[in-house]
Structure formats: C-alpha cells, structure tokens
C-alpha cells in the first residue's frame, strides 16, 4: 500500500519540475540582459551554414531578390579571414598581409566577381549577427545586393568564446577583376591573377 503514496510524490515532483520557470537572465547596468556565450560544437558547426543561407535567402526573397548559393572558394576565403582577424585582434577588412577581400577571394580560387564582405567580432550566434548586419544600412546593402548570387560564410571561435564571423557575396555571371593589387600596412600584395604584379603607384 505504500507504493501509491510514493508514486504520487514522484509524480508531483515531476510535474513541479516541468512547470518551473526558467531562470531569469542576468541584467547589466543598462537593464538589458547580459549576452551569453554561443559555443559552436560539431552539431552547431554542421547546422550554421544552412541556417545562414535559409535566413539570408528569406530576407532576399522578401525584397524580390534572387537567392544566394554557397561557393566553396568564397567559404574558404571567409573562413581564412575570420581566423586572420582573430590573429590580428581586430575586426577589419584587411588581412594581416594587407590583402583586400577581393584579393583573398581570388587567392582562394574564386572566378566570379566579388560583390562585398561583412564581418563581426562577437559572442553572439550567427543568426543574432545576421540580425545586427540587417539593422545597419551599409552591411544590409551587402546582404541585399541585387547582383549577388553566391555566398561564402566562415567563422573562427577563440577558446574564450569570442567569434569572428565573415560573410562574402559574389556574382558568378561576371568574371573577376583583373590586376588586383592592394597596398596596406606598408606592404604591396598582388593577386595570382595579376599578370604583371606591379604595385599601385
């Protein structure tokens, strides 16, 4: 006869656990919730590309724009730049060797026309970052470029949890810009597609 009261106690505890409220987020001095670190594990790494392209193409479709599709060379360029920004410790469009987004895309083997690049240094997820990019006119312009039909997306997460995101867009119907040379950081960097290798004067 003692089984029934024990079972009732267990069921009550189980129901109480199901109905409990999730813990309230920790608030900062401004009264807003403090960000939580988004950790990229193997499952997340496999799912991120699909979530980015689905979300971006939904936004583009709402504006009547063609969808973008992943390009392996653009993905490689984006991933390499994310790792390089981490090594430099700052989010910017120049590589540690002075390379531009255009030059990096060509080095990675992209044979289309690079359209744009957006970058971020954050602890937030890819969808939160995409939302931030969509809220700024300059980065939104890259995402909603009507000439873009290809996409590259990459990231690098540091042990601290900080993530460096890079998204690049391209147009597969046009060829690359020829004779690309970038001068930055006191160095001249030339594309392998540049026939003469002459620096900008």
PDB file of C-alpha atoms in Angstrom:
ATOM      1  CA  UNK A   1       0.000   0.000   0.000  1.00  0.00           C
ATOM      2  CA  UNK A   2       2.962   2.338   0.369  1.00  0.00           C
ATOM      3  CA  UNK A   3       3.623   2.264  -3.384  1.00  0.00           C
ATOM      4  CA  UNK A   4       0.715   4.574  -4.158  1.00  0.00           C
ATOM      5  CA  UNK A   5       1.829   7.460  -1.871  1.00  0.00           C
ATOM      6  CA  UNK A   6       5.445   7.121  -3.158  1.00  0.00           C
ATOM      7  CA  UNK A   7       4.205   7.185  -6.753  1.00  0.00           C
ATOM      8  CA  UNK A   8       2.068  10.246  -6.013  1.00  0.00           C
ATOM      9  CA  UNK A   9       5.056  12.079  -4.518  1.00  0.00           C
ATOM     10  CA  UNK A  10       7.203  11.221  -7.554  1.00  0.00           C
ATOM     11  CA  UNK A  11       4.513  12.415  -9.969  1.00  0.00           C
ATOM     12  CA  UNK A  12       4.072  15.660  -8.023  1.00  0.00           C
ATOM     13  CA  UNK A  13       7.840  16.303  -8.124  1.00  0.00           C
ATOM     14  CA  UNK A  14       7.935  15.559 -11.848  1.00  0.00           C
ATOM     15  CA  UNK A  15       5.064  17.927 -12.599  1.00  0.00           C
ATOM     16  CA  UNK A  16       6.644  20.645 -10.453  1.00  0.00           C
ATOM     17  CA  UNK A  17       9.893  20.315 -12.413  1.00  0.00           C
ATOM     18  CA  UNK A  18       8.042  20.601 -15.728  1.00  0.00           C
ATOM     19  CA  UNK A  19       6.155  23.709 -14.730  1.00  0.00           C
ATOM     20  CA  UNK A  20       9.048  25.607 -13.137  1.00  0.00           C
ATOM     21  CA  UNK A  21      10.038  28.900 -14.711  1.00  0.00           C
ATOM     22  CA  UNK A  22      13.404  29.139 -16.470  1.00  0.00           C
ATOM     23  CA  UNK A  23      15.952  31.199 -14.554  1.00  0.00           C
ATOM     24  CA  UNK A  24      15.761  34.928 -15.200  1.00  0.00           C
ATOM     25  CA  UNK A  25      18.647  36.313 -17.292  1.00  0.00           C
ATOM     26  CA  UNK A  26      21.361  38.300 -15.566  1.00  0.00           C
ATOM     27  CA  UNK A  27      20.923  42.008 -16.267  1.00  0.00           C
ATOM     28  CA  UNK A  28      23.646  44.539 -16.973  1.00  0.00           C
ATOM     29  CA  UNK A  29      23.901  48.118 -15.675  1.00  0.00           C
ATOM     30  CA  UNK A  30      21.701  49.276 -18.561  1.00  0.00           C
ATOM     31  CA  UNK A  31      18.910  46.910 -17.505  1.00  0.00           C
ATOM     32  CA  UNK A  32      19.333  44.730 -20.590  1.00  0.00           C
ATOM     33  CA  UNK A  33      20.170  41.017 -20.366  1.00  0.00           C
ATOM     34  CA  UNK A  34      23.881  40.285 -20.457  1.00  0.00           C
ATOM     35  CA  UNK A  35      24.895  38.308 -23.542  1.00  0.00           C
ATOM     36  CA  UNK A  36      25.557  34.636 -23.195  1.00  0.00           C
ATOM     37  CA  UNK A  37      28.423  32.952 -24.989  1.00  0.00           C
ATOM     38  CA  UNK A  38      27.341  30.975 -28.033  1.00  0.00           C
ATOM     39  CA  UNK A  39      29.529  27.867 -28.167  1.00  0.00           C
ATOM     40  CA  UNK A  40      29.977  26.228 -31.551  1.00  0.00           C
ATOM     41  CA  UNK A  41      30.139  22.454 -31.184  1.00  0.00           C
ATOM     42  CA  UNK A  42      30.170  19.880 -34.015  1.00  0.00           C
ATOM     43  CA  UNK A  43      26.380  19.858 -34.274  1.00  0.00           C
ATOM     44  CA  UNK A  44      26.207  23.650 -34.422  1.00  0.00           C
ATOM     45  CA  UNK A  45      29.039  23.773 -36.974  1.00  0.00           C
ATOM     46  CA  UNK A  46      27.077  21.432 -39.236  1.00  0.00           C
ATOM     47  CA  UNK A  47      23.844  23.415 -38.874  1.00  0.00           C
ATOM     48  CA  UNK A  48      25.136  27.004 -39.087  1.00  0.00           C
ATOM     49  CA  UNK A  49      25.596  27.182 -42.890  1.00  0.00           C
ATOM     50  CA  UNK A  50      22.035  26.055 -43.548  1.00  0.00           C
ATOM     51  CA  UNK A  51      20.575  28.478 -41.026  1.00  0.00           C
ATOM     52  CA  UNK A  52      22.533  31.379 -42.522  1.00  0.00           C
ATOM     53  CA  UNK A  53      21.590  30.679 -46.138  1.00  0.00           C
ATOM     54  CA  UNK A  54      17.940  29.983 -45.258  1.00  0.00           C
ATOM     55  CA  UNK A  55      17.638  33.193 -43.232  1.00  0.00           C
ATOM     56  CA  UNK A  56      19.501  35.340 -45.746  1.00  0.00           C
ATOM     57  CA  UNK A  57      17.502  33.990 -48.674  1.00  0.00           C
ATOM     58  CA  UNK A  58      14.243  34.591 -46.794  1.00  0.00           C
ATOM     59  CA  UNK A  59      15.257  38.239 -46.355  1.00  0.00           C
ATOM     60  CA  UNK A  60      16.285  38.486 -50.012  1.00  0.00           C
ATOM     61  CA  UNK A  61      13.054  36.860 -51.229  1.00  0.00           C
ATOM     62  CA  UNK A  62      11.024  39.423 -49.280  1.00  0.00           C
ATOM     63  CA  UNK A  63      12.707  42.083 -51.438  1.00  0.00           C
ATOM     64  CA  UNK A  64      12.248  40.149 -54.661  1.00  0.00           C
ATOM     65  CA  UNK A  65      15.961  39.276 -54.951  1.00  0.00           C
ATOM     66  CA  UNK A  66      17.483  36.073 -56.303  1.00  0.00           C
ATOM     67  CA  UNK A  67      18.710  33.592 -53.704  1.00  0.00           C
ATOM     68  CA  UNK A  68      22.421  33.172 -52.991  1.00  0.00           C
ATOM     69  CA  UNK A  69      24.105  29.763 -53.042  1.00  0.00           C
ATOM     70  CA  UNK A  70      27.271  28.696 -51.302  1.00  0.00           C
ATOM     71  CA  UNK A  71      30.531  28.738 -53.236  1.00  0.00           C
ATOM     72  CA  UNK A  72      33.421  26.667 -51.851  1.00  0.00           C
ATOM     73  CA  UNK A  73      36.091  29.249 -52.737  1.00  0.00           C
ATOM     74  CA  UNK A  74      34.132  32.053 -51.044  1.00  0.00           C
ATOM     75  CA  UNK A  75      33.635  29.833 -47.980  1.00  0.00           C
ATOM     76  CA  UNK A  76      37.393  29.242 -47.846  1.00  0.00           C
ATOM     77  CA  UNK A  77      38.141  32.973 -48.161  1.00  0.00           C
ATOM     78  CA  UNK A  78      35.631  33.811 -45.405  1.00  0.00           C
ATOM     79  CA  UNK A  79      36.975  31.165 -43.027  1.00  0.00           C
ATOM     80  CA  UNK A  80      40.587  32.228 -43.608  1.00  0.00           C
ATOM     81  CA  UNK A  81      39.764  35.881 -42.950  1.00  0.00           C
ATOM     82  CA  UNK A  82      37.889  35.033 -39.738  1.00  0.00           C
ATOM     83  CA  UNK A  83      40.948  33.217 -38.390  1.00  0.00           C
ATOM     84  CA  UNK A  84      43.216  36.052 -39.544  1.00  0.00           C
ATOM     85  CA  UNK A  85      41.091  38.722 -37.815  1.00  0.00           C
ATOM     86  CA  UNK A  86      41.424  36.730 -34.592  1.00  0.00           C
ATOM     87  CA  UNK A  87      45.202  36.634 -35.026  1.00  0.00           C
ATOM     88  CA  UNK A  88      45.214  40.414 -35.605  1.00  0.00           C
ATOM     89  CA  UNK A  89      42.856  41.015 -32.693  1.00  0.00           C
ATOM     90  CA  UNK A  90      40.619  43.419 -34.606  1.00  0.00           C
ATOM     91  CA  UNK A  91      37.669  43.260 -36.988  1.00  0.00           C
ATOM     92  CA  UNK A  92      38.586  44.896 -40.268  1.00  0.00           C
ATOM     93  CA  UNK A  93      38.638  44.162 -43.966  1.00  0.00           C
ATOM     94  CA  UNK A  94      42.418  43.982 -44.453  1.00  0.00           C
ATOM     95  CA  UNK A  95      44.323  40.750 -43.936  1.00  0.00           C
ATOM     96  CA  UNK A  96      47.452  40.653 -41.809  1.00  0.00           C
ATOM     97  CA  UNK A  97      49.428  40.731 -45.068  1.00  0.00           C
ATOM     98  CA  UNK A  98      47.495  43.787 -46.297  1.00  0.00           C
ATOM     99  CA  UNK A  99      45.172  41.758 -48.558  1.00  0.00           C
ATOM    100  CA  UNK A 100      41.730  43.040 -49.501  1.00  0.00           C
ATOM    101  CA  UNK A 101      38.532  40.948 -49.659  1.00  0.00           C
ATOM    102  CA  UNK A 102      38.846  40.892 -53.449  1.00  0.00           C
ATOM    103  CA  UNK A 103      42.398  39.619 -53.324  1.00  0.00           C
ATOM    104  CA  UNK A 104      41.565  36.946 -50.730  1.00  0.00           C
ATOM    105  CA  UNK A 105      38.660  35.672 -52.835  1.00  0.00           C
ATOM    106  CA  UNK A 106      40.900  35.364 -55.888  1.00  0.00           C
ATOM    107  CA  UNK A 107      43.621  33.614 -53.865  1.00  0.00           C
ATOM    108  CA  UNK A 108      41.001  31.082 -52.706  1.00  0.00           C
ATOM    109  CA  UNK A 109      40.204  30.360 -56.370  1.00  0.00           C
ATOM    110  CA  UNK A 110      37.007  32.370 -56.817  1.00  0.00           C
ATOM    111  CA  UNK A 111      36.461  33.018 -60.530  1.00  0.00           C
ATOM    112  CA  UNK A 112      33.320  35.153 -60.161  1.00  0.00           C
ATOM    113  CA  UNK A 113      33.069  38.840 -59.299  1.00  0.00           C
ATOM    114  CA  UNK A 114      33.336  39.581 -55.575  1.00  0.00           C
ATOM    115  CA  UNK A 115      30.462  41.841 -54.518  1.00  0.00           C
ATOM    116  CA  UNK A 116      31.014  42.540 -50.812  1.00  0.00           C
ATOM    117  CA  UNK A 117      32.109  41.448 -47.369  1.00  0.00           C
ATOM    118  CA  UNK A 118      30.652  41.883 -43.885  1.00  0.00           C
ATOM    119  CA  UNK A 119      32.486  40.998 -40.678  1.00  0.00           C
ATOM    120  CA  UNK A 120      31.822  40.813 -36.952  1.00  0.00           C
ATOM    121  CA  UNK A 121      33.626  40.264 -33.648  1.00  0.00           C
ATOM    122  CA  UNK A 122      31.092  38.998 -31.127  1.00  0.00           C
ATOM    123  CA  UNK A 123      29.992  36.335 -28.666  1.00  0.00           C
ATOM    124  CA  UNK A 124      26.616  36.030 -30.413  1.00  0.00           C
ATOM    125  CA  UNK A 125      25.231  33.357 -32.713  1.00  0.00           C
ATOM    126  CA  UNK A 126      25.237  33.557 -36.485  1.00  0.00           C
ATOM    127  CA  UNK A 127      21.524  34.490 -36.558  1.00  0.00           C
ATOM    128  CA  UNK A 128      21.975  37.253 -33.974  1.00  0.00           C
ATOM    129  CA  UNK A 129      24.911  38.523 -36.031  1.00  0.00           C
ATOM    130  CA  UNK A 130      22.869  38.365 -39.244  1.00  0.00           C
ATOM    131  CA  UNK A 131      20.155  40.393 -37.494  1.00  0.00           C
ATOM    132  CA  UNK A 132      22.744  43.001 -36.474  1.00  0.00           C
ATOM    133  CA  UNK A 133      24.039  43.212 -40.047  1.00  0.00           C
ATOM    134  CA  UNK A 134      20.463  43.575 -41.303  1.00  0.00           C
ATOM    135  CA  UNK A 135      19.888  46.534 -38.964  1.00  0.00           C
ATOM    136  CA  UNK A 136      22.755  48.621 -40.405  1.00  0.00           C
ATOM    137  CA  UNK A 137      22.360  50.280 -43.830  1.00  0.00           C
ATOM    138  CA  UNK A 138      25.925  49.604 -45.014  1.00  0.00           C
ATOM    139  CA  UNK A 139      26.009  45.909 -44.115  1.00  0.00           C
ATOM    140  CA  UNK A 140      22.397  45.427 -45.211  1.00  0.00           C
ATOM    141  CA  UNK A 141      23.463  46.776 -48.612  1.00  0.00           C
ATOM    142  CA  UNK A 142      25.954  43.927 -48.953  1.00  0.00           C
ATOM    143  CA  UNK A 143      23.394  41.306 -47.893  1.00  0.00           C
ATOM    144  CA  UNK A 144      20.717  42.682 -50.235  1.00  0.00           C
ATOM    145  CA  UNK A 145      22.980  43.367 -53.228  1.00  0.00           C
ATOM    146  CA  UNK A 146      20.804  42.551 -56.264  1.00  0.00           C
ATOM    147  CA  UNK A 147      23.856  41.398 -58.249  1.00  0.00           C
ATOM    148  CA  UNK A 148      24.887  38.805 -55.655  1.00  0.00           C
ATOM    149  CA  UNK A 149      24.050  35.174 -56.365  1.00  0.00           C
ATOM    150  CA  UNK A 150      26.825  33.404 -54.452  1.00  0.00           C
ATOM    151  CA  UNK A 151      27.756  33.337 -50.797  1.00  0.00           C
ATOM    152  CA  UNK A 152      30.691  32.461 -48.615  1.00  0.00           C
ATOM    153  CA  UNK A 153      30.432  32.195 -44.850  1.00  0.00           C
ATOM    154  CA  UNK A 154      33.058  31.339 -42.273  1.00  0.00           C
ATOM    155  CA  UNK A 155      33.971  31.788 -38.638  1.00  0.00           C
ATOM    156  CA  UNK A 156      36.623  31.225 -36.040  1.00  0.00           C
ATOM    157  CA  UNK A 157      35.839  30.806 -32.345  1.00  0.00           C
ATOM    158  CA  UNK A 158      38.535  31.509 -29.775  1.00  0.00           C
ATOM    159  CA  UNK A 159      38.794  29.469 -26.552  1.00  0.00           C
ATOM    160  CA  UNK A 160      37.277  32.468 -24.703  1.00  0.00           C
ATOM    161  CA  UNK A 161      34.120  32.058 -26.795  1.00  0.00           C
ATOM    162  CA  UNK A 162      34.660  35.148 -28.951  1.00  0.00           C
ATOM    163  CA  UNK A 163      33.590  34.510 -32.543  1.00  0.00           C
ATOM    164  CA  UNK A 164      34.884  36.187 -35.687  1.00  0.00           C
ATOM    165  CA  UNK A 165      32.266  35.946 -38.449  1.00  0.00           C
ATOM    166  CA  UNK A 166      32.878  36.727 -42.146  1.00  0.00           C
ATOM    167  CA  UNK A 167      30.287  36.712 -44.930  1.00  0.00           C
ATOM    168  CA  UNK A 168      31.199  37.450 -48.555  1.00  0.00           C
ATOM    169  CA  UNK A 169      28.987  37.677 -51.618  1.00  0.00           C
ATOM    170  CA  UNK A 170      29.775  37.260 -55.283  1.00  0.00           C
ATOM    171  CA  UNK A 171      28.317  37.273 -58.780  1.00  0.00           C
ATOM    172  CA  UNK A 172      29.015  34.103 -60.773  1.00  0.00           C
ATOM    173  CA  UNK A 173      27.855  35.701 -64.043  1.00  0.00           C
ATOM    174  CA  UNK A 174      30.771  38.133 -64.155  1.00  0.00           C
ATOM    175  CA  UNK A 175      34.476  37.425 -64.155  1.00  0.00           C
ATOM    176  CA  UNK A 176      36.938  38.593 -61.512  1.00  0.00           C
ATOM    177  CA  UNK A 177      38.579  41.976 -61.521  1.00  0.00           C
ATOM    178  CA  UNK A 178      41.992  41.682 -63.195  1.00  0.00           C
ATOM    179  CA  UNK A 179      45.273  43.140 -61.947  1.00  0.00           C
ATOM    180  CA  UNK A 180      44.266  43.385 -58.304  1.00  0.00           C
ATOM    181  CA  UNK A 181      46.941  44.878 -56.096  1.00  0.00           C
ATOM    182  CA  UNK A 182      46.461  46.130 -52.556  1.00  0.00           C
ATOM    183  CA  UNK A 183      48.816  48.302 -50.588  1.00  0.00           C
ATOM    184  CA  UNK A 184      48.298  48.352 -46.841  1.00  0.00           C
ATOM    185  CA  UNK A 185      50.340  48.031 -43.701  1.00  0.00           C
ATOM    186  CA  UNK A 186      53.409  49.161 -45.643  1.00  0.00           C
ATOM    187  CA  UNK A 187      53.316  46.115 -47.943  1.00  0.00           C
ATOM    188  CA  UNK A 188      52.253  45.511 -51.525  1.00  0.00           C
ATOM    189  CA  UNK A 189      50.181  42.390 -52.081  1.00  0.00           C
ATOM    190  CA  UNK A 190      49.378  41.165 -55.570  1.00  0.00           C
ATOM    191  CA  UNK A 191      46.811  38.679 -56.802  1.00  0.00           C
ATOM    192  CA  UNK A 192      47.951  35.498 -58.529  1.00  0.00           C
ATOM    193  CA  UNK A 193      45.557  36.556 -61.292  1.00  0.00           C
ATOM    194  CA  UNK A 194      47.541  39.748 -61.812  1.00  0.00           C
ATOM    195  CA  UNK A 195      49.689  39.328 -64.904  1.00  0.00           C
ATOM    196  CA  UNK A 196      52.329  41.967 -64.215  1.00  0.00           C
ATOM    197  CA  UNK A 197      52.471  42.117 -60.420  1.00  0.00           C
ATOM    198  CA  UNK A 198      53.056  45.858 -60.493  1.00  0.00           C
ATOM    199  CA  UNK A 199      52.339  47.735 -57.263  1.00  0.00           C
ATOM    200  CA  UNK A 200      49.911  50.640 -57.146  1.00  0.00           C
ATOM    201  CA  UNK A 201      51.861  53.859 -57.739  1.00  0.00           C
TER     202      UNK A 201
END
